[in-house]
mmCIF file of C-alpha atoms in Angstrom:
data_model
loop_
_atom_site.group_PDB
_atom_site.id
_atom_site.type_symbol
_atom_site.label_atom_id
_atom_site.label_comp_id
_atom_site.label_asym_id
_atom_site.label_seq_id
_atom_site.Cartn_x
_atom_site.Cartn_y
_atom_site.Cartn_z
ATOM 1 C CA MET A 360 -16.908 15.510 4.716
ATOM 2 C CA ARG A 361 -14.914 16.928 2.131
ATOM 3 C CA ILE A 362 -11.965 13.805 0.603
ATOM 4 C CA VAL A 363 -9.592 14.881 -1.884
ATOM 5 C CA VAL A 364 -8.376 11.996 -4.141
ATOM 6 C CA ASP A 365 -5.630 11.913 -6.402
ATOM 7 C CA ALA A 366 -7.055 11.202 -9.767
ATOM 8 C CA ASN A 367 -5.188 8.049 -10.266
ATOM 9 C CA VAL A 368 -6.935 6.221 -7.628
ATOM 10 C CA PRO A 369 -9.793 4.126 -8.810
ATOM 11 C CA ALA A 370 -12.760 3.431 -7.329
ATOM 12 C CA ALA A 371 -12.950 6.165 -5.272
ATOM 13 C CA GLU A 372 -16.530 7.393 -5.215
ATOM 14 C CA THR A 373 -17.467 4.132 -4.488
ATOM 15 C CA CYS A 374 -15.531 4.069 -1.809
ATOM 16 C CA PHE A 375 -15.119 6.975 -0.291
ATOM 17 C CA GLY A 376 -18.261 8.929 -1.612
ATOM 18 C CA GLU A 377 -20.072 7.183 1.109
ATOM 19 C CA LEU A 378 -18.168 9.195 3.337
ATOM 20 C CA GLY A 379 -18.290 12.295 2.029
ATOM 21 C CA GLU A 380 -17.175 14.349 -1.167
ATOM 22 C CA VAL A 381 -14.660 13.015 -2.782
ATOM 23 C CA VAL A 382 -12.442 15.985 -4.555
ATOM 24 C CA ARG A 383 -10.229 14.389 -7.883
ATOM 25 C CA VAL A 384 -7.172 16.159 -8.075
ATOM 26 C CA PRO A 385 -3.109 14.427 -10.489
ATOM 27 C CA GLY A 386 -1.475 13.735 -7.771
ATOM 28 C CA ARG A 387 1.397 16.228 -9.068
ATOM 29 C CA ALA A 388 -1.426 18.935 -8.495
ATOM 30 C CA ILE A 389 -1.360 18.495 -5.035
ATOM 31 C CA ASP A 390 -0.861 21.854 -3.178
ATOM 32 C CA ALA A 391 -1.795 23.511 0.001
ATOM 33 C CA ALA A 392 -5.023 25.518 -2.009
ATOM 34 C CA ALA A 393 -6.061 21.905 -2.671
ATOM 35 C CA LEU A 394 -6.084 21.268 0.663
ATOM 36 C CA ARG A 395 -7.569 24.944 2.647
ATOM 37 C CA GLU A 396 -10.615 22.969 2.747
ATOM 38 C CA ALA A 397 -10.226 19.123 3.129
ATOM 39 C CA ASP A 398 -11.304 17.234 6.200
ATOM 40 C CA ALA A 399 -9.188 14.077 4.690
ATOM 41 C CA LEU A 400 -6.078 13.742 1.855
ATOM 42 C CA VAL A 401 -5.880 10.279 0.414
ATOM 43 C CA VAL A 402 -2.370 10.239 -2.373
ATOM 44 C CA ARG A 403 -0.405 8.134 -4.234
ATOM 45 C CA SER A 404 3.704 7.686 -4.035
ATOM 46 C CA ILE A 405 3.896 10.921 -6.189
ATOM 47 C CA THR A 406 2.861 13.879 -3.760
ATOM 48 C CA ARG A 407 4.586 14.513 -1.005
ATOM 49 C CA VAL A 408 2.889 15.291 2.605
ATOM 50 C CA ASP A 409 4.806 17.170 4.370
ATOM 51 C CA GLU A 410 4.938 20.743 6.005
ATOM 52 C CA ALA A 411 5.002 23.189 3.344
ATOM 53 C CA LEU A 412 1.653 20.813 2.078
ATOM 54 C CA LEU A 413 -0.398 21.114 5.620
ATOM 55 C CA ALA A 414 0.976 24.433 6.292
ATOM 56 C CA ASP A 415 -2.940 26.323 5.212
ATOM 57 C CA ALA A 416 -5.037 23.192 6.226
ATOM 58 C CA PRO A 417 -6.860 23.939 9.706
ATOM 59 C CA ARG A 418 -9.378 20.924 9.280
ATOM 60 C CA LEU A 419 -7.426 17.522 7.224
ATOM 61 C CA ARG A 420 -7.656 15.152 9.814
ATOM 62 C CA PHE A 421 -6.113 12.041 8.298
ATOM 63 C CA VAL A 422 -4.430 11.051 5.530
ATOM 64 C CA GLY A 423 -4.041 7.603 3.993
ATOM 65 C CA THR A 424 -1.652 7.103 1.205
ATOM 66 C CA CYS A 425 -2.512 3.780 -1.262
ATOM 67 C CA THR A 426 1.250 2.501 -1.589
ATOM 68 C CA ILE A 427 3.526 0.507 0.253
ATOM 69 C CA GLY A 428 6.068 2.182 1.019
ATOM 70 C CA THR A 429 5.627 6.123 3.054
ATOM 71 C CA ASP A 430 8.625 7.353 2.867
ATOM 72 C CA HIS A 431 6.522 10.180 0.642
ATOM 73 C CA VAL A 432 4.999 11.042 3.503
ATOM 74 C CA ASP A 433 6.445 13.530 6.920
ATOM 75 C CA GLU A 434 4.783 11.295 9.039
ATOM 76 C CA ARG A 435 5.792 13.587 11.633
ATOM 77 C CA ALA A 436 4.800 16.006 10.512
ATOM 78 C CA LEU A 437 1.225 15.299 10.765
ATOM 79 C CA ALA A 438 2.234 13.853 14.465
ATOM 80 C CA GLY A 439 2.504 17.462 15.359
ATOM 81 C CA ARG A 440 -1.262 18.565 14.097
ATOM 82 C CA GLY A 441 -3.211 15.372 15.406
ATOM 83 C CA VAL A 442 -3.250 14.174 11.952
ATOM 84 C CA ALA A 443 -4.508 10.565 11.899
ATOM 85 C CA PHE A 444 -1.878 8.605 9.561
ATOM 86 C CA ALA A 445 -2.599 4.984 6.929
ATOM 87 C CA SER A 446 -0.594 3.231 4.308
ATOM 88 C CA ALA A 447 -1.939 0.026 2.798
ATOM 89 C CA PRO A 448 1.339 -2.734 3.461
ATOM 90 C CA GLY A 449 1.290 -5.149 0.828
ATOM 91 C CA CYS A 450 -1.769 -3.834 -1.059
ATOM 92 C CA ASN A 451 0.188 -4.058 -4.425
ATOM 93 C CA ALA A 452 2.949 -6.465 -3.559
ATOM 94 C CA GLU A 453 1.757 -9.337 -5.571
ATOM 95 C CA ALA A 454 1.730 -6.971 -8.799
ATOM 96 C CA VAL A 455 5.561 -5.867 -8.433
ATOM 97 C CA VAL A 456 6.705 -10.089 -7.642
ATOM 98 C CA ASP A 457 4.929 -10.168 -10.882
ATOM 99 C CA TYR A 458 6.747 -7.974 -12.662
ATOM 100 C CA VAL A 459 9.739 -9.492 -11.552
ATOM 101 C CA LEU A 460 8.707 -12.271 -13.182
ATOM 102 C CA CYS A 461 8.060 -10.958 -15.933
ATOM 103 C CA SER A 462 11.338 -9.063 -16.851
ATOM 104 C CA LEU A 463 13.316 -11.714 -15.598
ATOM 105 C CA ALA A 464 11.167 -14.877 -18.225
ATOM 106 C CA THR A 465 12.301 -11.824 -21.128
ATOM 107 C CA LEU A 466 15.588 -11.435 -20.166
ATOM 108 C CA ALA A 467 16.085 -15.378 -20.802
ATOM 109 C CA GLU A 468 14.890 -15.498 -23.690
ATOM 110 C CA ARG A 469 16.328 -12.862 -24.619
ATOM 111 C CA GLN A 470 19.510 -13.869 -23.445
ATOM 112 C CA GLY A 471 19.334 -17.287 -24.309
ATOM 113 C CA TRP A 472 19.506 -18.202 -20.283
ATOM 114 C CA ARG A 473 17.120 -20.655 -18.739
ATOM 115 C CA LEU A 474 15.853 -18.821 -15.227
ATOM 116 C CA ALA A 475 15.939 -22.528 -13.054
ATOM 117 C CA GLU A 476 19.382 -22.295 -13.908
ATOM 118 C CA ARG A 477 20.207 -18.748 -11.773
ATOM 119 C CA ARG A 478 20.464 -17.938 -8.304
ATOM 120 C CA ILE A 479 17.798 -15.213 -7.177
ATOM 121 C CA GLY A 480 19.782 -13.210 -4.904
ATOM 122 C CA ILE A 481 16.542 -10.750 -2.553
ATOM 123 C CA VAL A 482 17.701 -8.176 -1.054
ATOM 124 C CA GLY A 483 14.849 -6.966 1.699
ATOM 125 C CA VAL A 484 12.226 -9.836 2.860
ATOM 126 C CA GLY A 485 9.766 -7.354 3.561
ATOM 127 C CA ASN A 486 5.931 -7.729 1.590
ATOM 128 C CA VAL A 487 7.516 -7.489 -1.955
ATOM 129 C CA GLY A 488 10.456 -10.319 -1.651
ATOM 130 C CA GLY A 489 8.988 -11.932 0.933
ATOM 131 C CA ARG A 490 6.261 -13.323 -1.183
ATOM 132 C CA LEU A 491 9.082 -13.587 -4.289
ATOM 133 C CA LEU A 492 11.405 -16.010 -2.241
ATOM 134 C CA GLU A 493 8.346 -17.744 -1.936
ATOM 135 C CA ARG A 494 6.942 -17.889 -5.173
ATOM 136 C CA LEU A 495 10.410 -18.366 -6.685
ATOM 137 C CA SER A 496 11.095 -20.742 -4.448
ATOM 138 C CA ALA A 497 8.195 -23.127 -4.927
ATOM 139 C CA MET A 498 9.255 -23.065 -8.535
ATOM 140 C CA GLY A 499 12.214 -24.754 -7.508
ATOM 141 C CA ILE A 500 14.560 -21.746 -8.105
ATOM 142 C CA ASP A 501 17.477 -21.374 -6.185
ATOM 143 C CA CYS A 502 17.421 -17.591 -3.866
ATOM 144 C CA LEU A 503 19.692 -16.188 -1.011
ATOM 145 C CA ALA A 504 18.341 -13.684 0.828
ATOM 146 C CA CYS A 505 19.046 -10.608 2.595
ATOM 147 C CA ASP A 506 17.776 -8.323 5.248
ATOM 148 C CA PRO A 507 19.498 -7.177 8.468
ATOM 149 C CA PRO A 508 16.485 -5.453 10.491
ATOM 150 C CA ARG A 509 14.373 -9.685 10.207
ATOM 151 C CA VAL A 510 17.786 -11.032 10.781
ATOM 152 C CA GLU A 511 17.844 -8.667 13.918
ATOM 153 C CA ALA A 512 13.643 -9.053 14.575
ATOM 154 C CA GLU A 513 13.876 -12.263 14.279
ATOM 155 C CA ASN A 514 13.878 -15.173 17.212
ATOM 156 C CA VAL A 515 16.448 -17.593 16.023
ATOM 157 C CA GLU A 516 15.071 -20.772 17.857
ATOM 158 C CA ALA A 517 14.834 -24.307 16.490
ATOM 159 C CA GLU A 518 12.129 -22.408 14.097
ATOM 160 C CA GLY A 519 13.675 -19.300 13.208
ATOM 161 C CA ALA A 520 17.097 -20.683 12.779
ATOM 162 C CA ALA A 521 15.130 -22.187 8.953
ATOM 163 C CA LYS A 522 13.450 -19.213 8.338
ATOM 164 C CA LEU A 523 16.847 -17.840 8.302
ATOM 165 C CA ALA A 524 18.807 -20.438 6.713
ATOM 166 C CA SER A 525 18.878 -18.803 3.460
ATOM 167 C CA PHE A 526 20.502 -15.627 4.661
ATOM 168 C CA ALA A 527 22.645 -13.764 3.987
ATOM 169 C CA ASP A 528 24.715 -10.539 3.864
ATOM 170 C CA LEU A 529 24.488 -8.184 0.697
ATOM 171 C CA ASP A 530 28.382 -8.791 -0.373
ATOM 172 C CA THR A 531 27.055 -12.507 -0.462
ATOM 173 C CA LEU A 532 24.980 -11.729 -2.882
ATOM 174 C CA ILE A 533 26.748 -9.873 -4.220
ATOM 175 C CA ASP A 534 29.370 -12.546 -4.997
ATOM 176 C CA GLN A 535 26.858 -16.030 -5.423
ATOM 177 C CA CYS A 536 24.337 -15.152 -7.132
ATOM 178 C CA ASP A 537 23.239 -14.655 -10.755
ATOM 179 C CA VAL A 538 20.947 -12.423 -9.700
ATOM 180 C CA LEU A 539 20.222 -9.392 -7.720
ATOM 181 C CA CYS A 540 16.649 -7.605 -6.859
ATOM 182 C CA LEU A 541 16.497 -5.224 -4.556
ATOM 183 C CA HIS A 542 12.741 -4.561 -2.818
ATOM 184 C CA THR A 543 13.763 -2.703 0.107
ATOM 185 C CA PRO A 544 12.643 0.518 1.531
ATOM 186 C CA LEU A 545 14.736 3.860 1.344
ATOM 187 C CA VAL A 546 16.060 3.920 4.504
ATOM 188 C CA SER A 547 18.576 7.877 4.943
ATOM 189 C CA GLU A 548 20.307 7.165 8.124
ATOM 190 C CA GLY A 549 21.416 4.706 10.944
ATOM 191 C CA PRO A 550 22.353 1.018 10.757
ATOM 192 C CA HIS A 551 20.392 -0.290 7.914
ATOM 193 C CA ALA A 552 20.480 2.461 6.048
ATOM 194 C CA THR A 553 19.432 1.501 2.952
ATOM 195 C CA LEU A 554 20.045 5.284 0.884
ATOM 196 C CA GLN A 555 22.927 4.162 -1.721
ATOM 197 C CA LEU A 556 23.169 0.590 -0.917
ATOM 198 C CA LEU A 557 24.283 -0.339 -3.982
ATOM 199 C CA ASP A 558 26.827 1.746 -4.499
ATOM 200 C CA ALA A 559 29.978 2.477 -7.536
ATOM 201 C CA GLN A 560 31.661 -0.237 -5.358
ATOM 202 C CA ARG A 561 29.520 -2.804 -4.764
ATOM 203 C CA ILE A 562 28.086 -2.523 -8.448
ATOM 204 C CA ALA A 563 32.146 -2.326 -9.783
ATOM 205 C CA ALA A 564 31.678 -6.100 -7.954
ATOM 206 C CA LEU A 565 28.597 -7.761 -9.703
ATOM 207 C CA ALA A 566 30.399 -10.649 -11.876
ATOM 208 C CA PRO A 567 29.621 -10.057 -15.646
ATOM 209 C CA GLY A 568 26.560 -11.664 -17.209
ATOM 210 C CA SER A 569 24.727 -10.354 -13.798
ATOM 211 C CA VAL A 570 21.295 -8.785 -13.545
ATOM 212 C CA LEU A 571 20.809 -6.442 -11.501
ATOM 213 C CA LEU A 572 16.653 -5.183 -10.662
ATOM 214 C CA ASN A 573 15.809 -2.254 -8.584
ATOM 215 C CA ALA A 574 12.253 -3.140 -8.371
ATOM 216 C CA GLY A 575 12.125 -0.962 -4.073
ATOM 217 C CA ARG A 576 13.822 2.269 -4.130
ATOM 218 C CA GLY A 577 15.624 4.331 -6.743
ATOM 219 C CA ASP A 578 18.195 6.476 -4.814
ATOM 220 C CA CYS A 579 18.390 3.074 -2.710
ATOM 221 C CA VAL A 580 21.219 2.396 -6.465
ATOM 222 C CA ASP A 581 23.893 4.614 -6.847
ATOM 223 C CA GLY A 582 22.698 5.441 -10.602
ATOM 224 C CA LYS A 583 25.691 7.904 -12.378
ATOM 225 C CA ALA A 584 27.740 4.326 -11.142
ATOM 226 C CA LEU A 585 25.183 1.944 -13.312
ATOM 227 C CA ARG A 586 25.176 3.555 -15.938
ATOM 228 C CA GLN A 587 28.701 4.175 -16.284
ATOM 229 C CA ARG A 588 28.936 0.077 -15.206
ATOM 230 C CA LEU A 589 26.397 -0.409 -18.595
ATOM 231 C CA ALA A 590 28.576 1.742 -20.852
ATOM 232 C CA GLY A 591 31.377 1.364 -20.297
ATOM 233 C CA GLN A 592 32.099 -2.605 -20.109
ATOM 234 C CA ALA A 593 28.939 -3.728 -20.812
ATOM 235 C CA ASP A 594 28.766 -6.722 -18.966
ATOM 236 C CA ILE A 595 25.976 -6.121 -17.437
ATOM 237 C CA SER A 596 21.965 -6.526 -17.650
ATOM 238 C CA ALA A 597 20.047 -3.903 -15.638
ATOM 239 C CA VAL A 598 16.064 -4.072 -14.878
ATOM 240 C CA LEU A 599 14.602 -0.531 -14.188
ATOM 241 C CA ASP A 600 11.280 0.561 -12.220
ATOM 242 C CA VAL A 601 12.384 2.538 -9.395
ATOM 243 C CA TRP A 602 14.522 5.643 -10.245
ATOM 244 C CA GLU A 603 16.842 9.240 -8.526
ATOM 245 C CA HIS A 604 14.582 12.029 -9.117
ATOM 246 C CA GLU A 605 11.870 10.807 -10.760
ATOM 247 C CA PRO A 606 9.981 11.633 -12.994
ATOM 248 C CA ALA A 607 12.985 13.509 -14.144
ATOM 249 C CA ILE A 608 15.473 9.933 -14.261
ATOM 250 C CA ASP A 609 18.530 10.151 -16.401
ATOM 251 C CA SER A 610 17.164 9.798 -19.212
ATOM 252 C CA GLY A 611 21.358 7.784 -20.212
ATOM 253 C CA LEU A 612 20.272 5.256 -17.770
ATOM 254 C CA ALA A 613 17.525 4.223 -19.172
ATOM 255 C CA ASP A 614 19.017 3.671 -22.603
ATOM 256 C CA LEU A 615 21.511 1.566 -21.740
ATOM 257 C CA ALA A 616 18.909 -0.732 -18.877
ATOM 258 C CA ALA A 617 17.382 -3.779 -20.563
ATOM 259 C CA ILE A 618 14.737 -3.432 -19.092
ATOM 260 C CA ALA A 619 12.861 -0.014 -17.589
ATOM 261 C CA THR A 620 9.756 0.813 -16.761
ATOM 262 C CA PRO A 621 7.930 3.816 -15.105
ATOM 263 C CA HIS A 622 6.936 3.114 -11.637
ATOM 264 C CA VAL A 623 5.061 0.806 -12.024
ATOM 265 C CA ALA A 624 5.785 -2.505 -11.405
ATOM 266 C CA GLY A 625 2.850 -2.350 -8.664
ATOM 267 C CA TYR A 626 0.884 -1.192 -11.254
ATOM 268 C CA SER A 627 -1.464 -3.668 -10.700
ATOM 269 C CA LEU A 628 -5.501 -2.680 -10.788
ATOM 270 C CA ASP A 629 -5.665 -5.186 -8.203
ATOM 271 C CA GLY A 630 -3.106 -3.838 -6.059
ATOM 272 C CA LYS A 631 -4.513 -0.549 -6.901
ATOM 273 C CA LEU A 632 -7.849 -1.690 -5.765
ATOM 274 C CA ARG A 633 -6.357 -3.177 -2.404
ATOM 275 C CA GLY A 634 -4.849 0.464 -1.417
ATOM 276 C CA THR A 635 -7.587 1.862 -1.810
ATOM 277 C CA HIS A 636 -9.616 -0.198 -0.442
ATOM 278 C CA GLN A 637 -7.934 -0.832 2.653
ATOM 279 C CA ILE A 638 -6.880 2.960 3.140
ATOM 280 C CA TYR A 639 -11.135 3.751 2.543
ATOM 281 C CA ARG A 640 -11.281 1.209 5.945
ATOM 282 C CA ALA A 641 -9.265 3.313 7.722
ATOM 283 C CA LEU A 642 -11.235 6.836 6.715
ATOM 284 C CA ALA A 643 -14.231 4.627 7.901
ATOM 285 C CA ARG A 644 -12.681 3.377 10.974
ATOM 286 C CA HIS A 645 -11.405 7.207 11.873
ATOM 287 C CA VAL A 646 -14.986 8.672 11.155
ATOM 288 C CA GLY A 647 -17.120 5.772 13.441
ATOM 289 C CA LEU A 648 -18.683 4.390 10.295
ATOM 290 C CA PRO A 649 -18.905 1.075 8.765
ATOM 291 C CA ALA A 650 -16.938 -0.337 5.966
ATOM 292 C CA ARG A 651 -19.613 -1.991 3.681
ATOM 293 C CA LEU A 652 -17.945 -2.129 0.338
ATOM 294 C CA THR A 653 -15.574 -5.683 0.089
ATOM 295 C CA MET A 654 -12.801 -6.326 -2.659
ATOM 296 C CA ASP A 655 -15.941 -8.895 -4.742
ATOM 297 C CA ASP A 656 -17.074 -5.660 -4.737
ATOM 298 C CA LEU A 657 -14.748 -3.340 -6.438
ATOM 299 C CA ALA A 658 -12.333 -5.664 -8.912
ATOM 300 C CA PRO A 659 -14.300 -6.770 -12.398
ATOM 301 C CA SER A 660 -13.872 -10.359 -13.567
ATOM 302 C CA PRO A 661 -10.519 -10.843 -16.042
ATOM 303 C CA SER A 662 -10.602 -10.450 -19.347
ATOM 304 C CA VAL A 663 -8.520 -13.524 -19.652
ATOM 305 C CA ALA A 664 -9.435 -15.330 -17.308
ATOM 306 C CA ARG A 665 -8.431 -19.203 -18.389
ATOM 307 C CA LEU A 666 -6.116 -21.344 -20.175
ATOM 308 C CA VAL A 667 -6.005 -24.414 -20.799
ATOM 309 C CA LEU A 668 -3.048 -26.368 -21.509
ATOM 310 C CA ASP A 669 -1.563 -29.601 -23.578
ATOM 311 C CA GLY A 670 2.036 -30.908 -24.573
ATOM 312 C CA GLY A 671 4.258 -29.524 -26.167
ATOM 313 C CA LEU A 672 6.111 -26.941 -25.618
ATOM 314 C CA SER A 673 8.552 -26.956 -23.170
ATOM 315 C CA PRO A 674 8.727 -25.204 -19.094
ATOM 316 C CA GLU A 675 9.834 -21.769 -20.236
ATOM 317 C CA GLU A 676 8.024 -21.428 -23.206
ATOM 318 C CA VAL A 677 4.300 -22.602 -20.867
ATOM 319 C CA LEU A 678 6.020 -19.951 -18.887
ATOM 320 C CA ARG A 679 6.629 -16.943 -20.981
ATOM 321 C CA LEU A 680 2.840 -17.792 -22.407
ATOM 322 C CA CYS A 681 1.213 -17.623 -19.469
ATOM 323 C CA LEU A 682 3.193 -14.837 -17.685
ATOM 324 C CA ARG A 683 2.413 -12.784 -20.629
ATOM 325 C CA ALA A 684 -1.359 -13.860 -21.529
ATOM 326 C CA VAL A 685 -1.846 -11.778 -18.020
ATOM 327 C CA TYR A 686 1.185 -9.219 -18.411
ATOM 328 C CA ASP A 687 4.235 -8.320 -20.273
ATOM 329 C CA ALA A 688 7.673 -5.890 -19.124
ATOM 330 C CA ARG A 689 7.854 -5.182 -21.823
ATOM 331 C CA ARG A 690 4.615 -2.208 -22.967
ATOM 332 C CA ASP A 691 6.104 -0.743 -20.051
ATOM 333 C CA HIS A 692 9.878 -0.308 -21.298
ATOM 334 C CA ASP A 693 9.281 0.494 -25.240
ATOM 335 C CA SER A 694 5.523 3.080 -23.614
ATOM 336 C CA LEU A 695 8.346 4.673 -21.595
ATOM 337 C CA HIS A 696 11.160 4.859 -24.524
ATOM 338 C CA ARG A 697 8.168 5.406 -26.417
ATOM 339 C CA GLU A 698 6.675 8.796 -24.609
ATOM 340 C CA ALA A 699 10.422 10.342 -23.664
ATOM 341 C CA ARG A 700 10.651 10.797 -27.358
ATOM 342 C CA ARG A 701 7.662 12.981 -27.699
ATOM 343 C CA GLN A 702 7.024 14.690 -24.377
ATOM 344 C CA GLY A 703 10.390 14.632 -22.599
ATOM 345 C CA VAL A 704 12.378 12.803 -20.303
ATOM 346 C CA ALA A 705 9.650 13.530 -17.564
ATOM 347 C CA LYS A 706 6.423 14.638 -19.260
ATOM 348 C CA GLY A 707 6.637 11.594 -20.123
ATOM 349 C CA PHE A 708 6.584 9.529 -17.871
ATOM 350 C CA ASP A 709 3.887 10.736 -15.602
ATOM 351 C CA ALA A 710 2.352 10.581 -19.410
ATOM 352 C CA CYS A 711 3.106 6.006 -18.753
ATOM 353 C CA ARG A 712 1.695 6.450 -15.244
ATOM 354 C CA ALA A 713 -1.603 8.942 -15.744
ATOM 355 C CA ALA A 714 -2.381 6.926 -18.576
ATOM 356 C CA TYR A 715 -1.018 2.814 -17.178
ATOM 357 C CA PRO A 716 -3.358 0.576 -19.625
ATOM 358 C CA LEU A 717 -5.933 -2.321 -17.586
ATOM 359 C CA ARG A 718 -3.860 -5.038 -15.917
ATOM 360 C CA ARG A 719 -4.443 -8.112 -13.567
ATOM 361 C CA GLU A 720 -2.655 -9.799 -11.275
ATOM 362 C CA PHE A 721 -1.639 -13.849 -12.610
ATOM 363 C CA ALA A 722 -3.588 -14.917 -9.038
ATOM 364 C CA THR A 723 -6.603 -13.665 -11.352
ATOM 365 C CA LEU A 724 -5.986 -16.379 -14.297
ATOM 366 C CA ALA A 725 -6.910 -19.486 -13.380
ATOM 367 C CA ILE A 726 -4.814 -22.550 -16.033
ATOM 368 C CA GLU A 727 -6.086 -25.572 -16.755
ATOM 369 C CA LEU A 728 -2.996 -28.722 -17.580
ATOM 370 C CA LEU A 729 -4.524 -31.430 -19.505
ATOM 371 C CA GLU A 730 -2.438 -35.003 -19.715
ATOM 372 C CA GLY A 731 0.230 -33.809 -21.873
ATOM 373 C CA ALA A 732 1.130 -30.882 -19.776
ATOM 374 C CA ARG A 733 0.548 -32.451 -16.112
ATOM 375 C CA GLU A 734 3.819 -32.273 -15.721
ATOM 376 C CA LEU A 735 4.362 -28.156 -15.244
ATOM 377 C CA ALA A 736 1.434 -27.606 -12.375
ATOM 378 C CA PRO A 737 4.384 -26.890 -9.493
ATOM 379 C CA LEU A 738 5.927 -24.889 -11.544
ATOM 380 C CA LEU A 739 3.242 -22.410 -12.858
ATOM 381 C CA SER A 740 1.169 -22.705 -9.539
ATOM 382 C CA GLY A 741 4.372 -21.365 -7.961
ATOM 383 C CA ALA A 742 4.420 -18.852 -10.097
ATOM 384 C CA GLY A 743 1.384 -17.563 -8.766
ATOM 385 C CA PHE A 744 -1.798 -19.120 -11.263
ATOM 386 C CA ARG A 745 -4.359 -20.645 -10.092
ATOM 387 C CA VAL A 746 -4.714 -24.421 -12.183
ATOM 388 C CA ALA A 747 -6.316 -27.207 -11.957
ATOM 389 C CA THR A 748 -4.889 -30.721 -13.945
ATOM 390 C CA ALA A 749 -8.286 -33.098 -16.072
ATOM 391 C CA THR A 750 -9.335 -35.716 -14.831
ATOM 392 C CA ALA A 751 -9.546 -38.671 -17.280
#
């Protein structure tokens, strides 16, 4: 079996090598010619899998995307050709939540506010938004959530009503929240369309001092309207990881964003390996072979595995210290701007993704709290770290 795999999929040889011949191809270079003799295709989000790509792939019987999102895959076209399809729901959700927490902590430090004093609105409470809601709530941060499809699907009885108590419509979130985090899929039509969900009118309605963070899909925000608000009134802040027209993103909007990153919020090694492993298991099932490898076989030990903390620092300082011991979103912001200057926006955007440095997730860091820091356990465990208190 010949398996064409995006060159940025980690552990491809380890996982797929026991199922067949692995041929690595850069994601944007995967074309019809590359699939002429392929039996299976494994991609990430930058490869558009559609009729044009499938036109000359008579042997192709399986397509897997090592990502949560599937809007780059024409599932109808695959079904029409009898090609099985699998995605990796939830694989990088923890990494995206890490990105959100680090970005907001960075803005709080720059602008002189405390994260604990802000109300955060979460739009889309699926794999990512649901985890974000859980972590922020565990940290003691006030949240509102918006997810109309989920509200409709829930069985709103006693337990269901309690689950949905913090849910509201989008305009209520805009009116009542200091931070708006978008984590929706891209839905082009229908009663719950998300295309241009944050349109010019809603962007204009954001209160001065608000933060808009988009780590969902770029086309869910009217980029032109956001750029005009940032350039004109300059009274809100934007954290943008996803963009319209990637990789040829709006450089003017990137320059105005407080944090601008090249669609890497979910780019932890752990998240990528989960995606690889989920598609490996799906392909093994498809061909009727056992999946012998586990995630423990793939993930290496973290470079920073343990911190010991005592008193002397404020909760905000401790949180930033721990976050940045694992990941710092400023690195990705600086990298995008540096490579855009060197290579141009589109090439620089892709270069950052292709050469992305090793990044782990907060859960890989164990934090031991000595006597003077024990009261920080709820904050740090809520943020996603493994926390233990030292015995007397």
